[in-house]
Short mmCIF file of C-alpha atoms and ligand atoms in Angstrom, two decimals:
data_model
loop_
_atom_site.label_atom_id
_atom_site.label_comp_id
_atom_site.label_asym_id
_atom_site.label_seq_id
_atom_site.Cartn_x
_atom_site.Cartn_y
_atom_site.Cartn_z
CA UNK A 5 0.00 0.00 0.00
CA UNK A 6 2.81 2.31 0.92
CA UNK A 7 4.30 1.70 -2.76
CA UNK A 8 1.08 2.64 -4.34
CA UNK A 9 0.87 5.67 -2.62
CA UNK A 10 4.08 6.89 -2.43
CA UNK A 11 3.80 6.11 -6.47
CA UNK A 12 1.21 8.04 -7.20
CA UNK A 13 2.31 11.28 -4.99
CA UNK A 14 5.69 10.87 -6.93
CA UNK A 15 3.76 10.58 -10.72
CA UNK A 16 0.28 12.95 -9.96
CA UNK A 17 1.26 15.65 -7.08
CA UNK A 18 -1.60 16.82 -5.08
CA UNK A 19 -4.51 15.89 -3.21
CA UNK A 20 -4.68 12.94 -1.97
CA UNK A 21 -6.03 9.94 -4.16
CA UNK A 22 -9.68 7.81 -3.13
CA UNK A 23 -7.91 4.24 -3.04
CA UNK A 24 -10.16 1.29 -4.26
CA UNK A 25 -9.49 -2.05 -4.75
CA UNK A 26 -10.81 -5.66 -5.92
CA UNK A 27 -10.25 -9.16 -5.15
CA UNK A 28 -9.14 -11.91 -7.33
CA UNK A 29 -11.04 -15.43 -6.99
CA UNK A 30 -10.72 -19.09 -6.15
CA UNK A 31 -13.92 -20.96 -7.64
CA UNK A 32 -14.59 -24.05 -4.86
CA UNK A 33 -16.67 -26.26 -7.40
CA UNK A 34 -18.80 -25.03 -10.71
CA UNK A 35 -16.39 -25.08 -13.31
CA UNK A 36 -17.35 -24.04 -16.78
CA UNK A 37 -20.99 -24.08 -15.84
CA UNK A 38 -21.35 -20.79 -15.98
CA UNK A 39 -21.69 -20.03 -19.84
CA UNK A 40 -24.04 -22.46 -19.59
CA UNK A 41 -26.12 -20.86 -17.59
CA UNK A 42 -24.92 -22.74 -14.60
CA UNK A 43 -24.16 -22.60 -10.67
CA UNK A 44 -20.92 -21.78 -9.74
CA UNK A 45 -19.29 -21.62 -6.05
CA UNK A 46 -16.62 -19.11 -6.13
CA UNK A 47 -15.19 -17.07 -2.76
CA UNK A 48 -12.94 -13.89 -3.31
CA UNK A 49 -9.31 -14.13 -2.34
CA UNK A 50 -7.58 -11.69 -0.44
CA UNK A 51 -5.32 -10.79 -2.88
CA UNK A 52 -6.27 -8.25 -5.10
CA UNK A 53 -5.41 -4.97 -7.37
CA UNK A 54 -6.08 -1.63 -6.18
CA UNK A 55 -6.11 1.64 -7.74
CA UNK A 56 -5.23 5.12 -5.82
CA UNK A 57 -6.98 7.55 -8.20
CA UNK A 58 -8.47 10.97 -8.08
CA UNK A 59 -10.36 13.09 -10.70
CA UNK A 60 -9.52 15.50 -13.48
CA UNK A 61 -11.02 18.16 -14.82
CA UNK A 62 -10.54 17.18 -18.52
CA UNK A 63 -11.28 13.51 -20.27
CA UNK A 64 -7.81 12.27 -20.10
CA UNK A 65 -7.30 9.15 -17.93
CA UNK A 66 -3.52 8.53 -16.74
CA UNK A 67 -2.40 4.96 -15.69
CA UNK A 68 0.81 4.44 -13.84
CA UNK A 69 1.42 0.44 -13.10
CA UNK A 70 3.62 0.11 -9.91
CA UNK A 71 3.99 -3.41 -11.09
CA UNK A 72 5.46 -2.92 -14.78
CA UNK A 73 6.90 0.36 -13.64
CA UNK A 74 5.34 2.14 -16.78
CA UNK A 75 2.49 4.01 -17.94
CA UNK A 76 -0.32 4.49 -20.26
CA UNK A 77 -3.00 6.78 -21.26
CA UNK A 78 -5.83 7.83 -23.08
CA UNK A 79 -8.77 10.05 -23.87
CA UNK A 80 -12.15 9.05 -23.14
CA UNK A 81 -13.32 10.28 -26.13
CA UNK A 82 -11.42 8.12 -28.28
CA UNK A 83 -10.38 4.66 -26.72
CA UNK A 84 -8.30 2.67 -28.18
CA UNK A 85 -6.34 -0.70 -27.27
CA UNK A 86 -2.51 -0.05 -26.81
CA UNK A 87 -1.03 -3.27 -27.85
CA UNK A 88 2.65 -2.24 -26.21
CA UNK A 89 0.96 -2.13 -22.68
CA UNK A 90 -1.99 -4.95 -22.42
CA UNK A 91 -2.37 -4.51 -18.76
CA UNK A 92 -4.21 -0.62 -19.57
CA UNK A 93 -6.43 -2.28 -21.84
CA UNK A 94 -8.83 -3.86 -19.20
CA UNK A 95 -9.02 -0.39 -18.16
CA UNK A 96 -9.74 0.87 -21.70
CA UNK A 97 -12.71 -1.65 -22.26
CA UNK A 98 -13.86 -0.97 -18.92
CA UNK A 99 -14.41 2.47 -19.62
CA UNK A 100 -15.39 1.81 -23.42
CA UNK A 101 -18.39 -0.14 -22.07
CA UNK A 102 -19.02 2.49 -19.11
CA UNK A 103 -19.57 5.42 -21.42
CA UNK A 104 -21.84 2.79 -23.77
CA UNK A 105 -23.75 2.50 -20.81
CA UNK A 106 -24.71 6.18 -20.76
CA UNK A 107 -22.87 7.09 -17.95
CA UNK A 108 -20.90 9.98 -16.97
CA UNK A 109 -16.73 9.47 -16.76
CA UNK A 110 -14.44 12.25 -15.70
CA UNK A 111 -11.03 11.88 -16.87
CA UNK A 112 -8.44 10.36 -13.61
CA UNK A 113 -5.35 10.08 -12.35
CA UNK A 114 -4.71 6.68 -10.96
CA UNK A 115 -1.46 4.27 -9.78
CA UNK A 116 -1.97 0.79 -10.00
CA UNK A 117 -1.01 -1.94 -8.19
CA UNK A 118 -1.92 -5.92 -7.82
CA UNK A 119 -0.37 -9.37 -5.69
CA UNK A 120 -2.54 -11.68 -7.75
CA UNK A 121 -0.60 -13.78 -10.62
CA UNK A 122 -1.10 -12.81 -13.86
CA UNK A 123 -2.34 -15.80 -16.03
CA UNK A 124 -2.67 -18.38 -12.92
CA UNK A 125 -6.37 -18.41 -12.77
CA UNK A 126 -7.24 -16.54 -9.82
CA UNK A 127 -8.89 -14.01 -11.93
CA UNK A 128 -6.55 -11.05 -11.91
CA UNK A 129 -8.16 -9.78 -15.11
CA UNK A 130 -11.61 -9.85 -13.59
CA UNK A 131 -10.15 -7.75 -10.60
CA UNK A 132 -8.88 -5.39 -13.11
CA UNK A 133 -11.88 -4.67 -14.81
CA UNK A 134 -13.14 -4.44 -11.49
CA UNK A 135 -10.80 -2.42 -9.69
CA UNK A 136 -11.00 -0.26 -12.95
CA UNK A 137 -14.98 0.24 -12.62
CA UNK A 138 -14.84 0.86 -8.61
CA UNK A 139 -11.77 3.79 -9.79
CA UNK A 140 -14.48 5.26 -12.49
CA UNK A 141 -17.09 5.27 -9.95
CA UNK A 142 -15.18 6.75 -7.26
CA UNK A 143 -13.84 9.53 -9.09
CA UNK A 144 -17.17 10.22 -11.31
CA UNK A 145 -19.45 9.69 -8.67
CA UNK A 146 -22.27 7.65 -10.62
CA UNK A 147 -24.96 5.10 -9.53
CA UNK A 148 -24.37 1.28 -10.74
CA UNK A 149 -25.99 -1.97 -9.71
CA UNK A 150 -22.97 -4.24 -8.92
CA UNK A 151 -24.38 -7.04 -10.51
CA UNK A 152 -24.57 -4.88 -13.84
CA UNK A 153 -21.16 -3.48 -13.22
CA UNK A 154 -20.27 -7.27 -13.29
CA UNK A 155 -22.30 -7.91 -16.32
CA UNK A 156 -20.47 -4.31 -18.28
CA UNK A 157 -17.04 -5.85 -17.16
CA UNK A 158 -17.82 -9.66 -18.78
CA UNK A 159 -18.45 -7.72 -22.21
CA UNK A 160 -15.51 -5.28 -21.84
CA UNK A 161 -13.61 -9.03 -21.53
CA UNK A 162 -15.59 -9.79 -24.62
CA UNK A 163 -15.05 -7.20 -26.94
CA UNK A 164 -11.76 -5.85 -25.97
CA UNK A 165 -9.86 -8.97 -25.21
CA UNK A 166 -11.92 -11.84 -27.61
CA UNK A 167 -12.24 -14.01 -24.74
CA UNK A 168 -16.39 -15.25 -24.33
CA UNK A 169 -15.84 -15.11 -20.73
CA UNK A 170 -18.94 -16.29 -18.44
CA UNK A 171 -19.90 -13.82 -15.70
CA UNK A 172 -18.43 -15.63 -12.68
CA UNK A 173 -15.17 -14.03 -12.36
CA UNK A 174 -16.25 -10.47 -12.33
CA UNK A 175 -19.62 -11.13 -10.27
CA UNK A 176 -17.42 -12.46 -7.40
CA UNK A 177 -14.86 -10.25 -7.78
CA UNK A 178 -17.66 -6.96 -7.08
CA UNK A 179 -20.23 -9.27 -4.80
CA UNK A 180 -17.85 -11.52 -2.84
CA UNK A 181 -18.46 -11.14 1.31
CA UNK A 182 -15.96 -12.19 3.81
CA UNK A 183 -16.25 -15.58 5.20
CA UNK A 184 -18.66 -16.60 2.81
CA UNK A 185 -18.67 -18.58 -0.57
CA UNK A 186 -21.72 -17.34 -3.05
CA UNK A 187 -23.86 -19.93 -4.95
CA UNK A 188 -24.46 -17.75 -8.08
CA UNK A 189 -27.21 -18.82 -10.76
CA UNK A 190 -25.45 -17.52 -13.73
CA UNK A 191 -28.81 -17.45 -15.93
CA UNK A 192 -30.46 -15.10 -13.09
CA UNK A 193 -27.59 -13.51 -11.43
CA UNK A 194 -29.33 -14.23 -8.17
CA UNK A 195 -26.86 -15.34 -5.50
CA UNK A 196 -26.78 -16.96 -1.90
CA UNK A 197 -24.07 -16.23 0.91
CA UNK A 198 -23.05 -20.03 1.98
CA UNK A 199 -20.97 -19.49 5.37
CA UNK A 200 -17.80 -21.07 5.40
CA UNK A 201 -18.27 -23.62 8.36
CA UNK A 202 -15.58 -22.34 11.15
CA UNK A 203 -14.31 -25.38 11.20
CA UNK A 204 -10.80 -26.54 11.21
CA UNK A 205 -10.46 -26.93 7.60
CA UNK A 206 -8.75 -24.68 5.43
CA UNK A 207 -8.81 -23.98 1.49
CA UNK A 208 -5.39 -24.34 0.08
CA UNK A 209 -4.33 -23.11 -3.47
CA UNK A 210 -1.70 -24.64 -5.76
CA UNK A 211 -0.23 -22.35 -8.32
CA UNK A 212 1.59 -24.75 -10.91
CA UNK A 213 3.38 -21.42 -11.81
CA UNK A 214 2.64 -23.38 -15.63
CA UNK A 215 1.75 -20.30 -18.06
CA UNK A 216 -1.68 -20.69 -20.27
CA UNK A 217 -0.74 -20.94 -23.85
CA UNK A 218 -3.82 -21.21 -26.43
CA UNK A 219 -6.52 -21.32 -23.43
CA UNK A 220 -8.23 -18.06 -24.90
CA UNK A 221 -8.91 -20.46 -28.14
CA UNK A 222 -9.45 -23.95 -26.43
CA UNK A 223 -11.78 -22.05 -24.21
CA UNK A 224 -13.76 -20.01 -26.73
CA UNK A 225 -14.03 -23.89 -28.11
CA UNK A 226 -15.69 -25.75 -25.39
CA UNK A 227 -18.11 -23.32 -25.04
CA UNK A 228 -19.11 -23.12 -28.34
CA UNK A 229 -19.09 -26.95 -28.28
CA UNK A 230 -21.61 -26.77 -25.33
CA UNK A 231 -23.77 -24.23 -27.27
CA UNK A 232 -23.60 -26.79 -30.19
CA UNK A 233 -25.11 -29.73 -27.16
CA UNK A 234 -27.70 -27.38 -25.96
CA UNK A 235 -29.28 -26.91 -29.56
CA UNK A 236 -29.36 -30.70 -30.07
CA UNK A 237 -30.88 -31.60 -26.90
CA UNK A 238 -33.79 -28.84 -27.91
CA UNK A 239 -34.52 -30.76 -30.59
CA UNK A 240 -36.52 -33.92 -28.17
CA UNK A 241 -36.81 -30.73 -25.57
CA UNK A 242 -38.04 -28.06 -26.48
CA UNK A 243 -37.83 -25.98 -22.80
CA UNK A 244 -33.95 -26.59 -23.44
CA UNK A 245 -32.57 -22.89 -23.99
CA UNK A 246 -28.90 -23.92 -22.10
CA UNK A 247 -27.13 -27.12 -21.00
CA UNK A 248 -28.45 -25.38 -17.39
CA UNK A 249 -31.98 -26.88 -18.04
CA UNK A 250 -30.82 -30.40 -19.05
CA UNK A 251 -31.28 -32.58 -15.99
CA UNK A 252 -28.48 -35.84 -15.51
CA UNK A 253 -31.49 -38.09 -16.60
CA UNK A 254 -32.23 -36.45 -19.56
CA UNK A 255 -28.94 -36.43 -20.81
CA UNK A 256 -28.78 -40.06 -20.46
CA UNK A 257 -31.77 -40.30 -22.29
CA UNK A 258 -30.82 -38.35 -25.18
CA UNK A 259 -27.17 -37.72 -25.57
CA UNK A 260 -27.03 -41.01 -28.11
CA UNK A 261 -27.78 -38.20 -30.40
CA UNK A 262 -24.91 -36.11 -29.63
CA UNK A 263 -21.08 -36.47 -31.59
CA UNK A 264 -19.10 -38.47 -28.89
CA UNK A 265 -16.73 -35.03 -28.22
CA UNK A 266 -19.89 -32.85 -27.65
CA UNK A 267 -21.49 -35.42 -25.47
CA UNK A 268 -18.46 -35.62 -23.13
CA UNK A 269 -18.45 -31.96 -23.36
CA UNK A 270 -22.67 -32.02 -21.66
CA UNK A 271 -22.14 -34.13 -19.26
CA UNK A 272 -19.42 -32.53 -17.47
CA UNK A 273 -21.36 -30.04 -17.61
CA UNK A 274 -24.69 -31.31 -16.51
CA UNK A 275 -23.13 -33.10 -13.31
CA UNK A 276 -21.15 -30.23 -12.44
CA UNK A 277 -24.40 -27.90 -12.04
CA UNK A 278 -25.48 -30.88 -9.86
CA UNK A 279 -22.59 -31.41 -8.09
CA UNK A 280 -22.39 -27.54 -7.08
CA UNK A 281 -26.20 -27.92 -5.63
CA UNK A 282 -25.06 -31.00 -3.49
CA UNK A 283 -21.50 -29.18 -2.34
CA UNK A 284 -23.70 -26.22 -1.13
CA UNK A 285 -25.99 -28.50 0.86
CA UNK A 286 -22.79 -30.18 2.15
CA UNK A 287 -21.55 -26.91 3.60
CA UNK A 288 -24.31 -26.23 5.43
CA UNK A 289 -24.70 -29.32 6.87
CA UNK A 290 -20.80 -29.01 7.86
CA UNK A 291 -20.18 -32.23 5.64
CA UNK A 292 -16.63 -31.94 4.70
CA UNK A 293 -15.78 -35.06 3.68
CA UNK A 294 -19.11 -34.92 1.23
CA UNK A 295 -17.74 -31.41 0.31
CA UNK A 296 -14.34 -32.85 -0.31
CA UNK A 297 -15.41 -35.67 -2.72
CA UNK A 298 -17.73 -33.83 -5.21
CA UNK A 299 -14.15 -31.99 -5.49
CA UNK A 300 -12.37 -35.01 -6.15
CA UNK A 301 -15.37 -36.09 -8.57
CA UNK A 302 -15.16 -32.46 -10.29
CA UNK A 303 -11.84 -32.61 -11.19
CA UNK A 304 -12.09 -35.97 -12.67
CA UNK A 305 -14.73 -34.68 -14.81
CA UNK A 306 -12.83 -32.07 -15.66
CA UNK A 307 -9.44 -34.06 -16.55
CA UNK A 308 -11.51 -36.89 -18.71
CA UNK A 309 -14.73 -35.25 -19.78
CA UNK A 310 -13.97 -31.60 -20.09
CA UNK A 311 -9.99 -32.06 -21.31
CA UNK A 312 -8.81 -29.14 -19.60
CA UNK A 313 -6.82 -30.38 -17.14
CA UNK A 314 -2.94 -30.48 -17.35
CA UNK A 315 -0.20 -33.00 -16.75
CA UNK A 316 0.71 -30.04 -14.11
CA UNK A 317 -2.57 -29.59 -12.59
CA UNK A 318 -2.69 -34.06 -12.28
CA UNK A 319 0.60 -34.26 -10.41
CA UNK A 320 -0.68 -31.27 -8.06
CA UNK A 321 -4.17 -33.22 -7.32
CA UNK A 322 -2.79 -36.77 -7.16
CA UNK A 323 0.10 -35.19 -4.86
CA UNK A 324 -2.64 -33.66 -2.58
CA UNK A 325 -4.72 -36.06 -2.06
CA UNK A 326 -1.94 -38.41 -0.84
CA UNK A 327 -1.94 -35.90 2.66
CA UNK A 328 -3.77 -37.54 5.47
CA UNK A 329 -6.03 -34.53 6.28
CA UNK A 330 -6.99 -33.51 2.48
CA UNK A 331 -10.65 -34.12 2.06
CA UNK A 332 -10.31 -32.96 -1.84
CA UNK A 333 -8.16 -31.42 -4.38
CA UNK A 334 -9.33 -29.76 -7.64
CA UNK A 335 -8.23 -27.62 -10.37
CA UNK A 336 -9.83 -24.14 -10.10
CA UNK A 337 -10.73 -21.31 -13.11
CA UNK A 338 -10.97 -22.69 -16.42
CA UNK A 339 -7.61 -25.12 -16.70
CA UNK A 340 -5.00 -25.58 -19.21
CA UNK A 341 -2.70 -24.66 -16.19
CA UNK A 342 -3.24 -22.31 -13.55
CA UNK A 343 -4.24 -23.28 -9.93
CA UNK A 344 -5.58 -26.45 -7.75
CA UNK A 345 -7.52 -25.77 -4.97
CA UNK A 346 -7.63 -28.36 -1.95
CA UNK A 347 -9.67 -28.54 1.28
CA UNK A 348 -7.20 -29.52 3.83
CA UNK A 349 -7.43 -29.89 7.83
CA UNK A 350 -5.28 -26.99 9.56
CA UNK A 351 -3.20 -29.62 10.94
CA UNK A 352 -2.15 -30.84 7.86
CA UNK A 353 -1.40 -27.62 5.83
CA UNK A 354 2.30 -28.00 7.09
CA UNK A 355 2.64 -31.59 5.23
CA UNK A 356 0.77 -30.47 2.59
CA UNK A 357 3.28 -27.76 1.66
CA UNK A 358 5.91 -30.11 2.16
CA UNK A 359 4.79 -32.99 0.32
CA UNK A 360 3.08 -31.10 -2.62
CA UNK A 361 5.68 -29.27 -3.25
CA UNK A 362 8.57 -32.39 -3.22
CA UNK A 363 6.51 -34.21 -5.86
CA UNK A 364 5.58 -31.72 -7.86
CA UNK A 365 9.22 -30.55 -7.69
CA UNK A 366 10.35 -34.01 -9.06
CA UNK A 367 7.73 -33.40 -12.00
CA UNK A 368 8.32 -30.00 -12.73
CA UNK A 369 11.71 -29.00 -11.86
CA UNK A 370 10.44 -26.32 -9.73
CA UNK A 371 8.45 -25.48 -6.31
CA UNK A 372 4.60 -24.75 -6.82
CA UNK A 373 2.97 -21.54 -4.73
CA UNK A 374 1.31 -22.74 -2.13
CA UNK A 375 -1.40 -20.46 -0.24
CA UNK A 376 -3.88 -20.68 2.40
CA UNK A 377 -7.10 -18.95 1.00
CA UNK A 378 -9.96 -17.01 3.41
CA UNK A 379 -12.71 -15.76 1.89
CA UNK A 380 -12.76 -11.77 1.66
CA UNK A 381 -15.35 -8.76 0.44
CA UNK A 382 -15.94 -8.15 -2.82
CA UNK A 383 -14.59 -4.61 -4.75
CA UNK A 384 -15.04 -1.48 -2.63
CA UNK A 385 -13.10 2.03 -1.67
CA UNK A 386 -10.92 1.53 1.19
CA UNK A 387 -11.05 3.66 4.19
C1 GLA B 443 -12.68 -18.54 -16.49
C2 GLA B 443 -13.85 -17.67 -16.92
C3 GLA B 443 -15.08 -17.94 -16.07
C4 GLA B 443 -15.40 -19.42 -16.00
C5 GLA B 443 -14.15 -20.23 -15.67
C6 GLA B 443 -14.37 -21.71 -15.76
O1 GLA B 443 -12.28 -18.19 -15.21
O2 GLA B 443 -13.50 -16.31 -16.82
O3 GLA B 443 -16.17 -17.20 -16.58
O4 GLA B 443 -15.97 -19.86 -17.20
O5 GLA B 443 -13.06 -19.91 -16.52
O6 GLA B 443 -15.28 -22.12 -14.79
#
């Protein structure tokens, strides 16, 4: 915090700066449900990026990133990507699809500053897009439902960076509450606050520090592929607008009709929506060990149904669940490398990080990031 303010004294002298900031994510179970309509189970980290901004009186917007140590800017009135620095353009589309909303921006000052990985799958886009809304409001001083500053950030995501994003990332990263997981319908945008039982069990994350090559295209694939299910299931039902409203049954009754790639595709899918509904119920009735296996069961579904697991991500999950104390071990976000994310008894967080990191060591020549999650608030102006 220091750095970011001491930054942006040094780069925009004068008053002080309004200092907002939002959380990256760690999805507990829902993966790649929510394009499809879905339930997904995210909480928001504790890491996050935060912006120390302030107002100006024309429509030029100044960006100073503590963490590339370089800057970028813009006018509102004509926004543009900048291809040498990709970080602004979250920023850019965020305020492209602010102004499309008819709102008011004034032009800002702002220092930037994050501690979530880029690329790992904790969502630091989403809290960019995030952070960068919460830093437009703040300095403009307009109204905006969260959920629909979720839903503007998702399309900035869309537009700006070609990725066809579902809403999760950003809807946790502005609605997330401390201690609490949210069971979000993705088709509604309703959402539940599931406590985190106090217990004595802890969520750990695994970064595989593996980078994402070609997941913008595999992912734009599957869920094109799952649009492509959805359309042949309406054909015996006719109700059937995403894979959402196709119950386990019914896709056993019907997915003969679907190629063999698209049907694998559904059913992941399908049991995962399921899956997430169960995992709730198992939280509240303080059923780890229930909790723990629809994990286990999502990540398999993941690995052999929904191919986007990674050799990386295996090693991680198999090396977990060897731990006397691990109830469950998962990859988390949408794959292809990134993060696991393992529910492990306090006790056993010190083996854990020992043993997880020895194998995966001996697999990948180098020590994974290991970190104990807690579930923090969503996107907000700090005091
Ligand atoms: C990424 C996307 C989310 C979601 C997950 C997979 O994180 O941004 O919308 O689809 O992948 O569950």
């Amino acid at each position: 915090m220091q750095a970011l303010l001491s930054a942006f004294r040094e780069r925009f002298p004068g008053e002080a700066p309004i200092v907002v900031r939002a959380p990256g994510r760690v999805n507990l179970i829902g993966e790649h449900t929510d394009y499809n309509d879905g339930y997904v189970l995210p909480i928001a980290i504790e890491r996050d990026i935060r912006f120390a901004c302030r107002s100006r009186a024309d429509r030029r917007v100044r960006l100073w990133s503590v963490n590339f140590n370089t800057d970028s800017e813009f006018e509102l009135d004509q926004i543009e990507l900048d291809p040498a620095n990709p970080w602004s353009n979250y920023v850019r589309g965020v305020a492209a699809m602010l102004l499309r909303e008819g709102l008011s921006l004034r032009g800002m000052d702002a220092a930037i500053e994050g501690n979530i990985p880029v690329a790992s799958g904790l969502s630091s886009s989403a809290a960019m897009e995030i952070a960068a809304a919460t830093a437009f409001q703040a300095v403009s001083g307009f109204r905006l439902d969260p959920a629909r500053m979720a839903l503007l950030a998702q399309r900035a995501e869309h537009e700006f960076m070609g990725v066809r994003v579902g809403i999760m990332d950003q809807f946790i990263s502005r609605l997330g509450q401390q201690g609490h997981a949210l069971l979000i319908d993705c088709r509604t945008l309703e959402y539940r606050a599931i406590p985190i039982p106090e217990a004595e069990y802890l969520f750990v994350v695994a970064d595989s520090r593996q980078s994402r090559e070609l997941a913008a295209s595999a992912y734009n694939e599957r869920r094109a592929q799952c649009e492509a299910a959805a359309r042949l299931f309406q054909k015996e039902l006719p109700d059937v607008r995403a894979l959402r409203d196709v119950t386990s049954a019914e896709f056993r009754r019907h997915s003969a009709r679907l190629p063999l790639t698209v049907a694998r595709r559904a059913r992941h899918v399908v049991h995962e929506d399921e899956r997430v509904l169960e995992a709730v119920a198992a939280l509240e009735n303080a059923d780890l060990k229930r909790f723990g296996a629809l994990m286990n069961d999502s990540h398999e579904s993941l690995r052999f149904d929904y191919e986007v697991s990674s050799e990386a991500l295996d090693v991680l999950v198999a090396a977990a669940r060897q731990v006397e104390g691990c109830l469950g071990s998962r990859l988390t976000g949408a794959g292809f490398g990134g993060c696991t994310v393992s529910l492990v008894h306090q006790d056993a967080v010190d083996a854990f990080r020992r043993h997880v990191s020895a194998v995966y060591q001996a697999f990948a020549g180098k020590e994974p990031y290991i970190y104990v999650t807690r579930a923090s608030a969503g996107a907000g102006v700090l005091a």
